[in-house]
Amino acid sequence: MIQPEVHTLPVTLTIVVPVFNEAESITTFLQKLTDTFAAHPQVALDFVFVNDGSTDDTLNALLAWQQRTPHITVVDLSRNFGKEAAMTAGLNVAKGQVVVPIDVDLQDPPELILDMLQLWQQGFEVVLGRRVDRASDSWAKRTTASWFYKIHNKISKPKLPENVGDFRLMDRVVVDALKTLPEAHRFMKGLFAWVGFRTAVVDYVRLPRTVGTTKFNGWSLWNFALEGLTSFSTEPLRIWTYVGMFVSGMSILFALFIIIKVLLYGADVPGYASLMVAVTFLSGLQLVGIGILGEYLGRTYIESKRRPVYLVRRLYQAADK
Ligand code: UDP
Ligand code: MG
């Protein structure tokens, strides 16, 4: 058997950070990361911040930091494109041999990147951070998230590893592979899983946010889940064939039942209730079916326009690049 090749230090590491109205988080974030890697001269650290259309002072805060430190790149997007698009922008600009996307709110502990690097040195190309304890998330978020994974993994391939967010380490080969995926709808969790590669997992406890507030509410998470399901499975489309066959089968049985009943006992006119139930039930069913068709058609329509995933207002290149 050919041994997987191991990776060696020194290494260049690019941290990719999408930021949306996070002016007050940036300083603590950068200090924490610089401290974490201070004792590791073998790791040459640089940052790519993607300003995802912030309306507060985020861009100025980033540019002020860039003046002081040579290794910060800032990608300023023309508006808010959403975290998935911002992350795509960051990965496209990242130059490091390994790349780690991370949230700016320090909910994911940066120390873990050191453990990830150890696994990378053993030859792994992807190291996932898995949340063992989601106590920092609300009960509702935890339960709906677990339902989402259950349903998604039943109907989609490849399966999504449960409780794994965007926080992960990726080798250059993985990032380059991601860049070849052309879709405009970027459900990153799914794309990350789709590209594959040798994968290891490190567990960690996800902390509550210390500064600022979450950018995702219940409705946006619901849409995010729909995005995931429709991006990676056509099962919701196919199910209607079976629902249709089942309902037609039942109505044939019902027809036989009526015919026999009429032959045996003669015709009786009443039947308003059963008629009403059948009409409303079936029209509801048809509308759901059409809705799901629309969901996919809409996505195909958007994809067919071939619009870019994001637009850059300006790229502030790191001074040492
Ligand atoms: N974010 C972004 N664009 C958005 C929403 C969020 O770039 O439209 C960034 C945000 O600034 C943060 C990360 O994505 O760095 C995660 O956001 P948040 O902490 O609100 O998500 P949660 O941890 O609640 O899932
Ligand atoms: Mg967060």
mmCIF file of N, CA and C in Angstrom, residues 39-111:
data_model
loop_
_atom_site.group_PDB
_atom_site.id
_atom_site.type_symbol
_atom_site.label_atom_id
_atom_site.label_comp_id
_atom_site.label_asym_id
_atom_site.label_seq_id
_atom_site.Cartn_x
_atom_site.Cartn_y
_atom_site.Cartn_z
ATOM 1 N N ALA A 39 3.830 31.619 19.598
ATOM 2 C CA ALA A 39 4.874 30.647 19.918
ATOM 3 C C ALA A 39 5.089 29.626 18.786
ATOM 4 N N HIS A 40 4.574 29.943 17.602
ATOM 5 C CA HIS A 40 4.680 28.973 16.493
ATOM 6 C C HIS A 40 5.240 29.623 15.231
ATOM 7 N N PRO A 41 6.535 29.921 15.264
ATOM 8 C CA PRO A 41 7.140 30.619 14.118
ATOM 9 C C PRO A 41 7.128 29.777 12.835
ATOM 10 N N GLN A 42 6.863 28.475 12.986
ATOM 11 C CA GLN A 42 6.822 27.599 11.810
ATOM 12 C C GLN A 42 5.574 27.841 10.959
ATOM 13 N N VAL A 43 4.594 28.526 11.562
ATOM 14 C CA VAL A 43 3.335 28.780 10.860
ATOM 15 C C VAL A 43 3.293 30.255 10.453
ATOM 16 N N ALA A 44 3.395 30.505 9.156
ATOM 17 C CA ALA A 44 3.336 31.893 8.673
ATOM 18 C C ALA A 44 1.872 32.259 8.429
ATOM 19 N N LEU A 45 1.383 33.137 9.306
ATOM 20 C CA LEU A 45 -0.044 33.429 9.346
ATOM 21 C C LEU A 45 -0.383 34.624 8.468
ATOM 22 N N ASP A 46 -1.459 34.538 7.697
ATOM 23 C CA ASP A 46 -2.005 35.758 7.100
ATOM 24 C C ASP A 46 -3.528 35.681 7.113
ATOM 25 N N PHE A 47 -4.174 36.833 6.978
ATOM 26 C CA PHE A 47 -5.631 36.905 7.109
ATOM 27 C C PHE A 47 -6.271 37.428 5.835
ATOM 28 N N VAL A 48 -7.412 36.842 5.485
ATOM 29 C CA VAL A 48 -8.255 37.431 4.443
ATOM 30 C C VAL A 48 -9.599 37.748 5.096
ATOM 31 N N PHE A 49 -9.891 39.026 5.253
ATOM 32 C CA PHE A 49 -11.199 39.440 5.765
ATOM 33 C C PHE A 49 -12.091 39.787 4.585
ATOM 34 N N VAL A 50 -13.311 39.284 4.594
ATOM 35 C CA VAL A 50 -14.249 39.658 3.544
ATOM 36 C C VAL A 50 -15.335 40.501 4.186
ATOM 37 N N ASN A 51 -15.353 41.783 3.830
ATOM 38 C CA ASN A 51 -16.370 42.667 4.368
ATOM 39 C C ASN A 51 -17.645 42.500 3.541
ATOM 40 N N ASP A 52 -18.620 41.818 4.145
ATOM 41 C CA ASP A 52 -19.824 41.421 3.428
ATOM 42 C C ASP A 52 -20.888 42.521 3.514
ATOM 43 N N GLY A 53 -20.561 43.690 2.972
ATOM 44 C CA GLY A 53 -21.530 44.788 2.929
ATOM 45 C C GLY A 53 -21.921 45.330 4.288
ATOM 46 N N SER A 54 -20.955 45.452 5.180
ATOM 47 C CA SER A 54 -21.262 45.987 6.516
ATOM 48 C C SER A 54 -21.722 47.428 6.411
ATOM 49 N N THR A 55 -22.647 47.810 7.286
ATOM 50 C CA THR A 55 -23.109 49.190 7.298
ATOM 51 C C THR A 55 -22.531 49.947 8.492
ATOM 52 N N ASP A 56 -21.767 49.258 9.327
ATOM 53 C CA ASP A 56 -21.133 49.947 10.455
ATOM 54 C C ASP A 56 -19.676 50.265 10.105
ATOM 55 N N ASP A 57 -18.827 50.354 11.105
ATOM 56 C CA ASP A 57 -17.458 50.809 10.901
ATOM 57 C C ASP A 57 -16.479 49.669 10.589
ATOM 58 N N THR A 58 -17.014 48.502 10.199
ATOM 59 C CA THR A 58 -16.162 47.326 10.022
ATOM 60 C C THR A 58 -15.001 47.571 9.055
ATOM 61 N N LEU A 59 -15.287 48.163 7.907
ATOM 62 C CA LEU A 59 -14.236 48.339 6.901
ATOM 63 C C LEU A 59 -13.111 49.215 7.439
ATOM 64 N N ASN A 60 -13.480 50.326 8.079
ATOM 65 C CA ASN A 60 -12.450 51.208 8.642
ATOM 66 C C ASN A 60 -11.628 50.491 9.693
ATOM 67 N N ALA A 61 -12.302 49.721 10.539
ATOM 68 C CA ALA A 61 -11.582 48.979 11.578
ATOM 69 C C ALA A 61 -10.572 48.032 10.931
ATOM 70 N N LEU A 62 -10.984 47.360 9.859
ATOM 71 C CA LEU A 62 -10.093 46.420 9.179
ATOM 72 C C LEU A 62 -8.916 47.154 8.549
ATOM 73 N N LEU A 63 -9.199 48.282 7.899
ATOM 74 C CA LEU A 63 -8.128 49.009 7.219
ATOM 75 C C LEU A 63 -7.140 49.608 8.222
ATOM 76 N N ALA A 64 -7.672 49.999 9.385
ATOM 77 C CA ALA A 64 -6.777 50.513 10.432
ATOM 78 C C ALA A 64 -5.821 49.414 10.876
ATOM 79 N N TRP A 65 -6.338 48.207 11.022
ATOM 80 C CA TRP A 65 -5.479 47.080 11.401
ATOM 81 C C TRP A 65 -4.483 46.755 10.299
ATOM 82 N N GLN A 66 -4.919 46.903 9.078
ATOM 83 C CA GLN A 66 -4.033 46.576 7.955
ATOM 84 C C GLN A 66 -2.824 47.524 7.929
ATOM 85 N N GLN A 67 -3.042 48.779 8.350
ATOM 86 C CA GLN A 67 -1.939 49.739 8.431
ATOM 87 C C GLN A 67 -0.864 49.252 9.385
ATOM 88 N N ARG A 68 -1.299 48.619 10.488
ATOM 89 C CA ARG A 68 -0.363 48.240 11.544
ATOM 90 C C ARG A 68 0.313 46.906 11.280
ATOM 91 N N THR A 69 -0.401 45.976 10.621
ATOM 92 C CA THR A 69 0.166 44.642 10.413
ATOM 93 C C THR A 69 0.216 44.354 8.914
ATOM 94 N N PRO A 70 1.301 43.762 8.451
ATOM 95 C CA PRO A 70 1.506 43.621 7.017
ATOM 96 C C PRO A 70 0.715 42.481 6.367
ATOM 97 N N HIS A 71 0.139 41.590 7.153
ATOM 98 C CA HIS A 71 -0.369 40.357 6.549
ATOM 99 C C HIS A 71 -1.896 40.259 6.574
ATOM 100 N N ILE A 72 -2.566 41.390 6.371
ATOM 101 C CA ILE A 72 -4.027 41.368 6.327
ATOM 102 C C ILE A 72 -4.509 41.810 4.952
ATOM 103 N N THR A 73 -5.297 40.956 4.302
ATOM 104 C CA THR A 73 -5.924 41.320 3.035
ATOM 105 C C THR A 73 -7.403 41.598 3.323
ATOM 106 N N VAL A 74 -7.945 42.639 2.726
ATOM 107 C CA VAL A 74 -9.358 42.931 2.924
ATOM 108 C C VAL A 74 -10.066 42.929 1.572
ATOM 109 N N VAL A 75 -11.087 42.081 1.454
ATOM 110 C CA VAL A 75 -11.908 42.063 0.247
ATOM 111 C C VAL A 75 -13.197 42.784 0.598
ATOM 112 N N ASP A 76 -13.442 43.900 -0.058
ATOM 113 C CA ASP A 76 -14.638 44.670 0.262
ATOM 114 C C ASP A 76 -15.709 44.364 -0.786
ATOM 115 N N LEU A 77 -16.754 43.644 -0.394
ATOM 116 C CA LEU A 77 -17.814 43.294 -1.349
ATOM 117 C C LEU A 77 -18.734 44.495 -1.569
ATOM 118 N N SER A 78 -19.391 44.519 -2.724
ATOM 119 C CA SER A 78 -20.186 45.693 -3.088
ATOM 120 C C SER A 78 -21.472 45.814 -2.273
ATOM 121 N N ARG A 79 -21.922 44.706 -1.665
ATOM 122 C CA ARG A 79 -23.099 44.734 -0.795
ATOM 123 C C ARG A 79 -23.083 43.465 0.063
ATOM 124 N N ASN A 80 -24.143 43.238 0.842
ATOM 125 C CA ASN A 80 -24.225 42.013 1.626
ATOM 126 C C ASN A 80 -24.667 40.851 0.739
ATOM 127 N N PHE A 81 -23.762 39.910 0.507
ATOM 128 C CA PHE A 81 -24.089 38.745 -0.327
ATOM 129 C C PHE A 81 -24.376 37.510 0.511
ATOM 130 N N GLY A 82 -24.221 37.605 1.819
ATOM 131 C CA GLY A 82 -24.456 36.436 2.676
ATOM 132 C C GLY A 82 -23.154 35.716 2.972
ATOM 133 N N LYS A 83 -23.174 34.989 4.083
ATOM 134 C CA LYS A 83 -21.938 34.370 4.554
ATOM 135 C C LYS A 83 -21.339 33.386 3.546
ATOM 136 N N GLU A 84 -22.192 32.639 2.861
ATOM 137 C CA GLU A 84 -21.674 31.620 1.946
ATOM 138 C C GLU A 84 -20.883 32.258 0.813
ATOM 139 N N ALA A 85 -21.445 33.336 0.253
ATOM 140 C CA ALA A 85 -20.770 34.035 -0.841
ATOM 141 C C ALA A 85 -19.493 34.691 -0.334
ATOM 142 N N ALA A 86 -19.568 35.279 0.873
ATOM 143 C CA ALA A 86 -18.395 35.951 1.436
ATOM 144 C C ALA A 86 -17.263 34.946 1.637
ATOM 145 N N MET A 87 -17.635 33.756 2.097
ATOM 146 C CA MET A 87 -16.619 32.746 2.313
ATOM 147 C C MET A 87 -16.005 32.308 0.987
ATOM 148 N N THR A 88 -16.839 32.188 -0.038
ATOM 149 C CA THR A 88 -16.340 31.848 -1.373
ATOM 150 C C THR A 88 -15.327 32.895 -1.828
ATOM 151 N N ALA A 89 -15.662 34.172 -1.618
ATOM 152 C CA ALA A 89 -14.747 35.253 -2.003
ATOM 153 C C ALA A 89 -13.421 35.095 -1.275
ATOM 154 N N GLY A 90 -13.497 34.798 0.023
ATOM 155 C CA GLY A 90 -12.290 34.644 0.826
ATOM 156 C C GLY A 90 -11.430 33.481 0.350
ATOM 157 N N LEU A 91 -12.070 32.359 0.045
ATOM 158 C CA LEU A 91 -11.316 31.185 -0.402
ATOM 159 C C LEU A 91 -10.660 31.453 -1.752
ATOM 160 N N ASN A 92 -11.329 32.248 -2.582
ATOM 161 C CA ASN A 92 -10.758 32.555 -3.894
ATOM 162 C C ASN A 92 -9.510 33.415 -3.787
ATOM 163 N N VAL A 93 -9.438 34.229 -2.729
ATOM 164 C CA VAL A 93 -8.305 35.142 -2.576
ATOM 165 C C VAL A 93 -7.182 34.509 -1.752
ATOM 166 N N ALA A 94 -7.540 33.549 -0.881
ATOM 167 C CA ALA A 94 -6.569 32.946 0.042
ATOM 168 C C ALA A 94 -5.413 32.305 -0.723
ATOM 169 N N LYS A 95 -4.190 32.521 -0.204
ATOM 170 C CA LYS A 95 -3.017 32.006 -0.911
ATOM 171 C C LYS A 95 -2.300 30.910 -0.138
ATOM 172 N N GLY A 96 -2.637 30.739 1.147
ATOM 173 C CA GLY A 96 -1.880 29.829 2.013
ATOM 174 C C GLY A 96 -1.892 28.383 1.544
ATOM 175 N N GLN A 97 -0.907 27.625 2.048
ATOM 176 C CA GLN A 97 -0.848 26.196 1.763
ATOM 177 C C GLN A 97 -1.973 25.485 2.492
ATOM 178 N N VAL A 98 -2.335 26.025 3.660
ATOM 179 C CA VAL A 98 -3.552 25.568 4.319
ATOM 180 C C VAL A 98 -4.430 26.782 4.592
ATOM 181 N N VAL A 99 -5.747 26.531 4.581
ATOM 182 C CA VAL A 99 -6.709 27.618 4.729
ATOM 183 C C VAL A 99 -7.721 27.226 5.804
ATOM 184 N N VAL A 100 -8.041 28.164 6.678
ATOM 185 C CA VAL A 100 -9.034 27.917 7.727
ATOM 186 C C VAL A 100 -10.086 29.016 7.712
ATOM 187 N N PRO A 101 -11.332 28.719 7.334
ATOM 188 C CA PRO A 101 -12.391 29.714 7.514
ATOM 189 C C PRO A 101 -12.863 29.699 8.959
ATOM 190 N N ILE A 102 -13.059 30.871 9.517
ATOM 191 C CA ILE A 102 -13.477 30.949 10.922
ATOM 192 C C ILE A 102 -14.348 32.187 11.101
ATOM 193 N N ASP A 103 -15.291 32.121 12.035
ATOM 194 C CA ASP A 103 -16.125 33.293 12.327
ATOM 195 C C ASP A 103 -15.329 34.277 13.166
ATOM 196 N N VAL A 104 -15.692 35.549 13.055
ATOM 197 C CA VAL A 104 -14.928 36.581 13.745
ATOM 198 C C VAL A 104 -15.311 36.651 15.232
ATOM 199 N N ASP A 105 -16.413 35.990 15.618
ATOM 200 C CA ASP A 105 -16.931 36.173 16.986
ATOM 201 C C ASP A 105 -16.270 35.274 18.026
ATOM 202 N N LEU A 106 -15.237 34.523 17.614
ATOM 203 C CA LEU A 106 -14.479 33.653 18.521
ATOM 204 C C LEU A 106 -15.338 32.584 19.199
ATOM 205 N N GLN A 107 -16.437 32.206 18.562
ATOM 206 C CA GLN A 107 -17.216 31.075 19.106
ATOM 207 C C GLN A 107 -16.456 29.776 18.869
ATOM 208 N N ASP A 108 -15.608 29.785 17.847
ATOM 209 C CA ASP A 108 -14.781 28.615 17.559
ATOM 210 C C ASP A 108 -13.378 28.924 18.046
ATOM 211 N N PRO A 109 -12.841 28.127 18.981
ATOM 212 C CA PRO A 109 -11.553 28.458 19.603
ATOM 213 C C PRO A 109 -10.385 28.342 18.619
ATOM 214 N N PRO A 110 -9.627 29.437 18.425
ATOM 215 C CA PRO A 110 -8.513 29.407 17.472
ATOM 216 C C PRO A 110 -7.411 28.425 17.871
ATOM 217 N N GLU A 111 -7.295 28.109 19.182
ATOM 218 C CA GLU A 111 -6.253 27.143 19.605
ATOM 219 C C GLU A 111 -6.420 25.822 18.869
#
